[in-house]
Amino acid sequence: MPPVPHIAVVDDNREIRELLVRYLGEHGYKVSAAENAAAFRRLMESGMPDLIVLDIMMPGDDGLVLCRELRARFSVPIIFLTAMADDTDRIIGLEMGGDDYLTKPFNPRELLARIKAVMRRTQSMPPIREATQSEKITFGPKSLDVNRREVVGRDGVAIPLSHAEFRLLCVFLERPGVILSRDQLLDLTSGRIAEVWDRSIDNQVSRLRRKIEDDPSQPEFIKTCWGDGYQFTAEVSRS
């Protein structure tokens, strides 16, 4: 039998922790709970979970600090729980490496659906290779070091990418010449459907352009197709 997926719930609200431990447990998951970042770090000593449900607003190190710390070492999927309704705050969470978010108050059934979607997407991705097997993808005069998650430019300088920037660039590199809508890009990078006025993809494209384009105001790689989305126009090769 396949191993039971392990979900960690990190939230300072005891009622939410108890609710999710019970509800997710009833749906076949092994669930561990931590009331803050420090408690989760202790939990990590016995092994990394398969997915983390992470509250943003917590005393001490908040969820964004913990996410940044985890992303420096691990690729574990993270779903943010946030009481903040402002789009900018949620976009920051996604750009820092969150795979999805859910705004409080939330329906546990919706969280369960998002957990399943994120785990399907992440489990379908190929495993990260060792440094000696690092793959490089060339586009125009630049290349992406997949293992290091760095773009090397004409001058040989390596530019590190955030987790979200790396995922977005990989989506473009896998589909050169294809016009991708904002909804498609959001689904391919985050496994979720865009909400009304969700501009997170536009923000991520803008950030990525600043990393890979010589002149982000006149992009040569990621073209805007007005009314349709974005298109990666460079030739792509792998080595």
Tab-separated table of C-alpha atoms in Angstrom:
chain	number	residue	atom	x	y	z
A	1	MET	CA	0.000	0.000	0.000
A	2	PRO	CA	1.221	3.546	-0.715
A	3	PRO	CA	2.339	5.552	2.331
A	4	VAL	CA	-0.243	7.770	4.009
A	5	PRO	CA	0.399	11.436	3.062
A	6	HIS	CA	1.578	13.514	6.020
A	7	ILE	CA	0.091	17.001	6.408
A	8	ALA	CA	1.440	19.542	8.901
A	9	VAL	CA	-0.902	22.283	10.136
A	10	VAL	CA	0.909	25.333	11.524
A	11	ASP	CA	-1.538	27.801	13.077
A	12	ASP	CA	-1.685	29.628	16.398
A	13	ASN	CA	-5.464	29.133	16.579
A	14	ARG	CA	-6.116	25.969	18.628
A	15	GLU	CA	-9.647	25.515	17.239
A	16	ILE	CA	-8.375	25.555	13.651
A	17	ARG	CA	-5.600	23.095	14.494
A	18	GLU	CA	-8.001	20.689	16.182
A	19	LEU	CA	-10.569	21.019	13.386
A	20	LEU	CA	-8.039	20.247	10.657
A	21	VAL	CA	-6.369	17.411	12.555
A	22	ARG	CA	-9.780	15.760	12.917
A	23	TYR	CA	-11.146	16.579	9.451
A	24	LEU	CA	-8.044	15.703	7.421
A	25	GLY	CA	-7.506	12.604	9.539
A	26	GLU	CA	-11.025	11.440	8.668
A	27	HIS	CA	-10.070	11.758	4.989
A	28	GLY	CA	-7.081	9.489	5.173
A	29	TYR	CA	-4.193	11.817	6.015
A	30	LYS	CA	-1.667	11.637	8.789
A	31	VAL	CA	-1.827	15.080	10.420
A	32	SER	CA	0.588	16.844	12.759
A	33	ALA	CA	-0.087	20.246	14.302
A	34	ALA	CA	2.168	23.053	15.520
A	35	GLU	CA	1.101	26.311	17.156
A	36	ASN	CA	3.956	28.419	15.767
A	37	ALA	CA	7.163	28.347	13.717
A	38	ALA	CA	9.301	27.214	16.650
A	39	ALA	CA	7.010	24.239	17.295
A	40	PHE	CA	7.107	23.315	13.610
A	41	ARG	CA	10.913	23.366	13.604
A	42	ARG	CA	10.836	20.834	16.426
A	43	LEU	CA	8.309	18.802	14.438
A	44	MET	CA	10.673	18.779	11.445
A	45	GLU	CA	13.262	16.891	13.482
A	46	SER	CA	11.182	13.724	13.050
A	47	GLY	CA	10.817	14.205	9.286
A	48	MET	CA	9.482	16.609	6.679
A	49	PRO	CA	5.735	16.373	5.949
A	50	ASP	CA	4.382	15.963	2.436
A	51	LEU	CA	2.510	19.291	2.585
A	52	ILE	CA	2.246	22.212	5.021
A	53	VAL	CA	-0.887	24.231	5.764
A	54	LEU	CA	0.655	27.441	7.066
A	55	ASP	CA	-0.955	30.406	8.797
A	56	ILE	CA	0.584	33.764	7.864
A	57	MET	CA	-0.199	35.812	10.973
A	58	MET	CA	1.433	34.110	13.965
A	59	PRO	CA	3.335	35.404	17.000
A	60	GLY	CA	7.101	35.209	16.726
A	61	ASP	CA	8.261	34.236	13.231
A	62	ASP	CA	5.214	34.544	10.982
A	63	GLY	CA	4.293	32.258	8.118
A	64	LEU	CA	6.190	34.295	5.516
A	65	VAL	CA	9.415	34.047	7.529
A	66	LEU	CA	8.962	30.288	7.922
A	67	CYS	CA	8.136	29.900	4.222
A	68	ARG	CA	11.316	31.760	3.237
A	69	GLU	CA	13.332	29.539	5.555
A	70	LEU	CA	11.799	26.356	4.147
A	71	ARG	CA	12.191	27.411	0.516
A	72	ALA	CA	15.937	27.870	1.019
A	73	ARG	CA	16.250	24.142	1.759
A	74	PHE	CA	13.137	22.228	0.719
A	75	SER	CA	10.530	22.013	-2.036
A	76	VAL	CA	7.673	20.852	0.232
A	77	PRO	CA	4.295	22.220	-0.975
A	78	ILE	CA	2.847	25.040	1.148
A	79	ILE	CA	-0.753	26.251	1.314
A	80	PHE	CA	-1.150	29.549	3.154
A	81	LEU	CA	-4.048	30.324	5.454
A	82	THR	CA	-4.521	34.069	5.695
A	83	ALA	CA	-6.958	36.416	7.359
A	84	MET	CA	-5.696	39.193	5.086
A	85	ALA	CA	-8.052	40.042	2.242
A	86	ASP	CA	-5.626	42.397	0.488
A	87	ASP	CA	-4.442	40.986	-2.857
A	88	THR	CA	-0.923	42.375	-2.385
A	89	ASP	CA	-0.386	40.370	0.801
A	90	ARG	CA	-1.590	37.172	-0.830
A	91	ILE	CA	0.569	37.770	-3.909
A	92	ILE	CA	3.624	38.232	-1.691
A	93	GLY	CA	2.936	34.847	-0.134
A	94	LEU	CA	2.695	33.150	-3.522
A	95	GLU	CA	5.791	34.887	-4.847
A	96	MET	CA	7.772	33.810	-1.789
A	97	GLY	CA	7.066	30.197	-2.644
A	98	GLY	CA	3.547	29.383	-1.480
A	99	ASP	CA	1.727	26.941	-3.761
A	100	ASP	CA	-1.764	28.185	-2.930
A	101	TYR	CA	-3.667	30.192	-0.337
A	102	LEU	CA	-7.025	30.167	1.362
A	103	THR	CA	-8.599	33.133	3.134
A	104	LYS	CA	-10.065	32.762	6.620
A	105	PRO	CA	-12.778	31.912	7.432
A	106	PHE	CA	-12.614	28.896	5.139
A	107	ASN	CA	-14.545	25.734	4.379
A	108	PRO	CA	-12.524	22.605	5.278
A	109	ARG	CA	-13.883	20.917	2.156
A	110	GLU	CA	-12.313	23.617	-0.008
A	111	LEU	CA	-8.996	23.253	1.807
A	112	LEU	CA	-9.150	19.486	1.253
A	113	ALA	CA	-9.756	20.042	-2.473
A	114	ARG	CA	-6.794	22.425	-2.673
A	115	ILE	CA	-4.558	19.978	-0.806
A	116	LYS	CA	-5.448	17.233	-3.284
A	117	ALA	CA	-4.863	19.537	-6.270
A	118	VAL	CA	-1.488	20.778	-5.009
A	119	MET	CA	-0.305	17.259	-4.175
A	120	ARG	CA	-1.379	15.943	-7.590
A	121	ARG	CA	0.563	18.700	-9.285
A	122	THR	CA	3.720	18.421	-7.194
A	123	GLN	CA	3.794	14.624	-7.283
A	124	SER	CA	3.600	14.691	-11.077
A	125	MET	CA	6.772	16.817	-11.296
A	126	PRO	CA	10.086	15.034	-11.990
A	127	PRO	CA	12.418	14.719	-8.999
A	128	ILE	CA	15.123	17.339	-8.521
A	129	ARG	CA	18.413	16.032	-9.837
A	130	GLU	CA	21.734	16.048	-8.080
A	131	ALA	CA	24.159	18.856	-8.873
A	132	THR	CA	26.330	16.534	-11.001
A	133	GLN	CA	23.333	15.879	-13.233
A	134	SER	CA	22.231	19.486	-13.489
A	135	GLU	CA	20.248	20.261	-16.612
A	136	LYS	CA	20.713	23.534	-18.451
A	137	ILE	CA	18.034	24.974	-20.682
A	138	THR	CA	19.203	27.562	-23.188
A	139	PHE	CA	16.958	30.324	-24.511
A	140	GLY	CA	18.557	32.848	-26.824
A	141	PRO	CA	21.925	33.901	-25.351
A	142	LYS	CA	20.878	32.928	-21.829
A	143	SER	CA	20.451	29.673	-19.944
A	144	LEU	CA	18.641	28.331	-16.905
A	145	ASP	CA	20.533	26.071	-14.515
A	146	VAL	CA	17.650	23.881	-13.343
A	147	ASN	CA	19.377	22.481	-10.287
A	148	ARG	CA	20.697	25.825	-9.033
A	149	ARG	CA	17.587	27.741	-10.159
A	150	GLU	CA	19.738	30.446	-11.678
A	151	VAL	CA	19.682	32.265	-15.000
A	152	VAL	CA	23.094	32.886	-16.564
A	153	GLY	CA	23.231	35.925	-18.822
A	154	ARG	CA	25.452	37.102	-21.638
A	155	ASP	CA	28.058	38.319	-19.154
A	156	GLY	CA	28.242	34.980	-17.356
A	157	VAL	CA	26.703	36.375	-14.181
A	158	ALA	CA	24.257	33.982	-12.463
A	159	ILE	CA	20.966	35.528	-11.322
A	160	PRO	CA	19.049	33.517	-8.680
A	161	LEU	CA	15.309	33.041	-9.123
A	162	SER	CA	12.674	32.863	-6.438
A	163	HIS	CA	10.565	29.723	-6.203
A	164	ALA	CA	7.664	31.396	-8.031
A	165	GLU	CA	9.925	32.898	-10.729
A	166	PHE	CA	11.542	29.518	-11.346
A	167	ARG	CA	8.189	27.743	-11.718
A	168	LEU	CA	6.901	30.412	-14.092
A	169	LEU	CA	10.029	30.338	-16.261
A	170	CYS	CA	9.863	26.522	-16.447
A	171	VAL	CA	6.262	26.732	-17.658
A	172	PHE	CA	7.320	29.110	-20.442
A	173	LEU	CA	10.379	27.040	-21.388
A	174	GLU	CA	8.231	23.916	-21.695
A	175	ARG	CA	5.868	25.698	-24.114
A	176	PRO	CA	7.871	28.056	-26.366
A	177	GLY	CA	5.732	29.862	-28.917
A	178	VAL	CA	2.466	28.966	-27.192
A	179	ILE	CA	0.190	31.815	-26.095
A	180	LEU	CA	-0.803	31.108	-22.496
A	181	SER	CA	-3.675	32.921	-20.829
A	182	ARG	CA	-3.408	34.245	-17.288
A	183	ASP	CA	-5.766	31.504	-16.091
A	184	GLN	CA	-3.623	28.828	-17.743
A	185	LEU	CA	-0.427	30.243	-16.252
A	186	LEU	CA	-1.989	30.411	-12.806
A	187	ASP	CA	-3.191	26.818	-13.057
A	188	LEU	CA	0.177	25.552	-14.354
A	189	THR	CA	2.223	27.368	-11.718
A	190	SER	CA	-0.071	27.215	-8.695
A	191	GLY	CA	-2.699	24.601	-9.486
A	192	ARG	CA	-5.545	27.001	-8.810
A	193	ILE	CA	-8.170	28.978	-10.702
A	194	ALA	CA	-7.916	32.750	-10.938
A	195	GLU	CA	-10.291	34.831	-8.889
A	196	VAL	CA	-11.880	37.987	-10.211
A	197	TRP	CA	-9.231	40.710	-10.625
A	198	ASP	CA	-6.443	38.279	-9.684
A	199	ARG	CA	-3.317	39.972	-11.073
A	200	SER	CA	-0.708	37.757	-9.406
A	201	ILE	CA	0.491	36.363	-12.749
A	202	ASP	CA	1.041	39.864	-14.132
A	203	ASN	CA	3.133	40.679	-11.071
A	204	GLN	CA	5.121	37.454	-11.402
A	205	VAL	CA	5.750	38.050	-15.119
A	206	SER	CA	6.944	41.567	-14.319
A	207	ARG	CA	9.353	40.249	-11.682
A	208	LEU	CA	10.620	37.505	-13.990
A	209	ARG	CA	11.209	39.987	-16.801
A	210	ARG	CA	13.411	42.038	-14.494
A	211	LYS	CA	15.544	38.929	-13.986
A	212	ILE	CA	15.859	37.644	-17.568
A	213	GLU	CA	15.270	40.587	-19.909
A	214	ASP	CA	18.009	43.090	-20.795
A	215	ASP	CA	15.307	45.757	-21.038
A	216	PRO	CA	12.112	44.702	-19.211
A	217	SER	CA	10.191	47.553	-20.845
A	218	GLN	CA	11.014	46.058	-24.265
A	219	PRO	CA	10.963	42.301	-23.555
A	220	GLU	CA	12.528	39.964	-26.108
A	221	PHE	CA	11.592	36.676	-24.425
A	222	ILE	CA	8.182	37.064	-22.751
A	223	LYS	CA	5.837	38.931	-25.070
A	224	THR	CA	2.476	40.315	-24.007
A	225	CYS	CA	-0.372	39.223	-26.266
A	226	TRP	CA	-2.977	41.843	-25.466
A	227	GLY	CA	-6.283	40.263	-24.466
A	228	ASP	CA	-4.852	36.737	-24.646
A	229	GLY	CA	-1.960	36.414	-22.209
A	230	TYR	CA	1.781	35.873	-22.672
A	231	GLN	CA	4.028	34.092	-25.167
A	232	PHE	CA	7.640	32.907	-24.764
A	233	THR	CA	9.224	33.665	-28.147
A	234	ALA	CA	12.848	32.487	-27.824
A	235	GLU	CA	14.126	29.179	-29.191
A	236	VAL	CA	14.705	26.662	-26.417
A	237	SER	CA	17.245	23.825	-26.218
A	238	ARG	CA	18.354	21.482	-23.427
A	239	SER	CA	21.747	20.105	-22.504
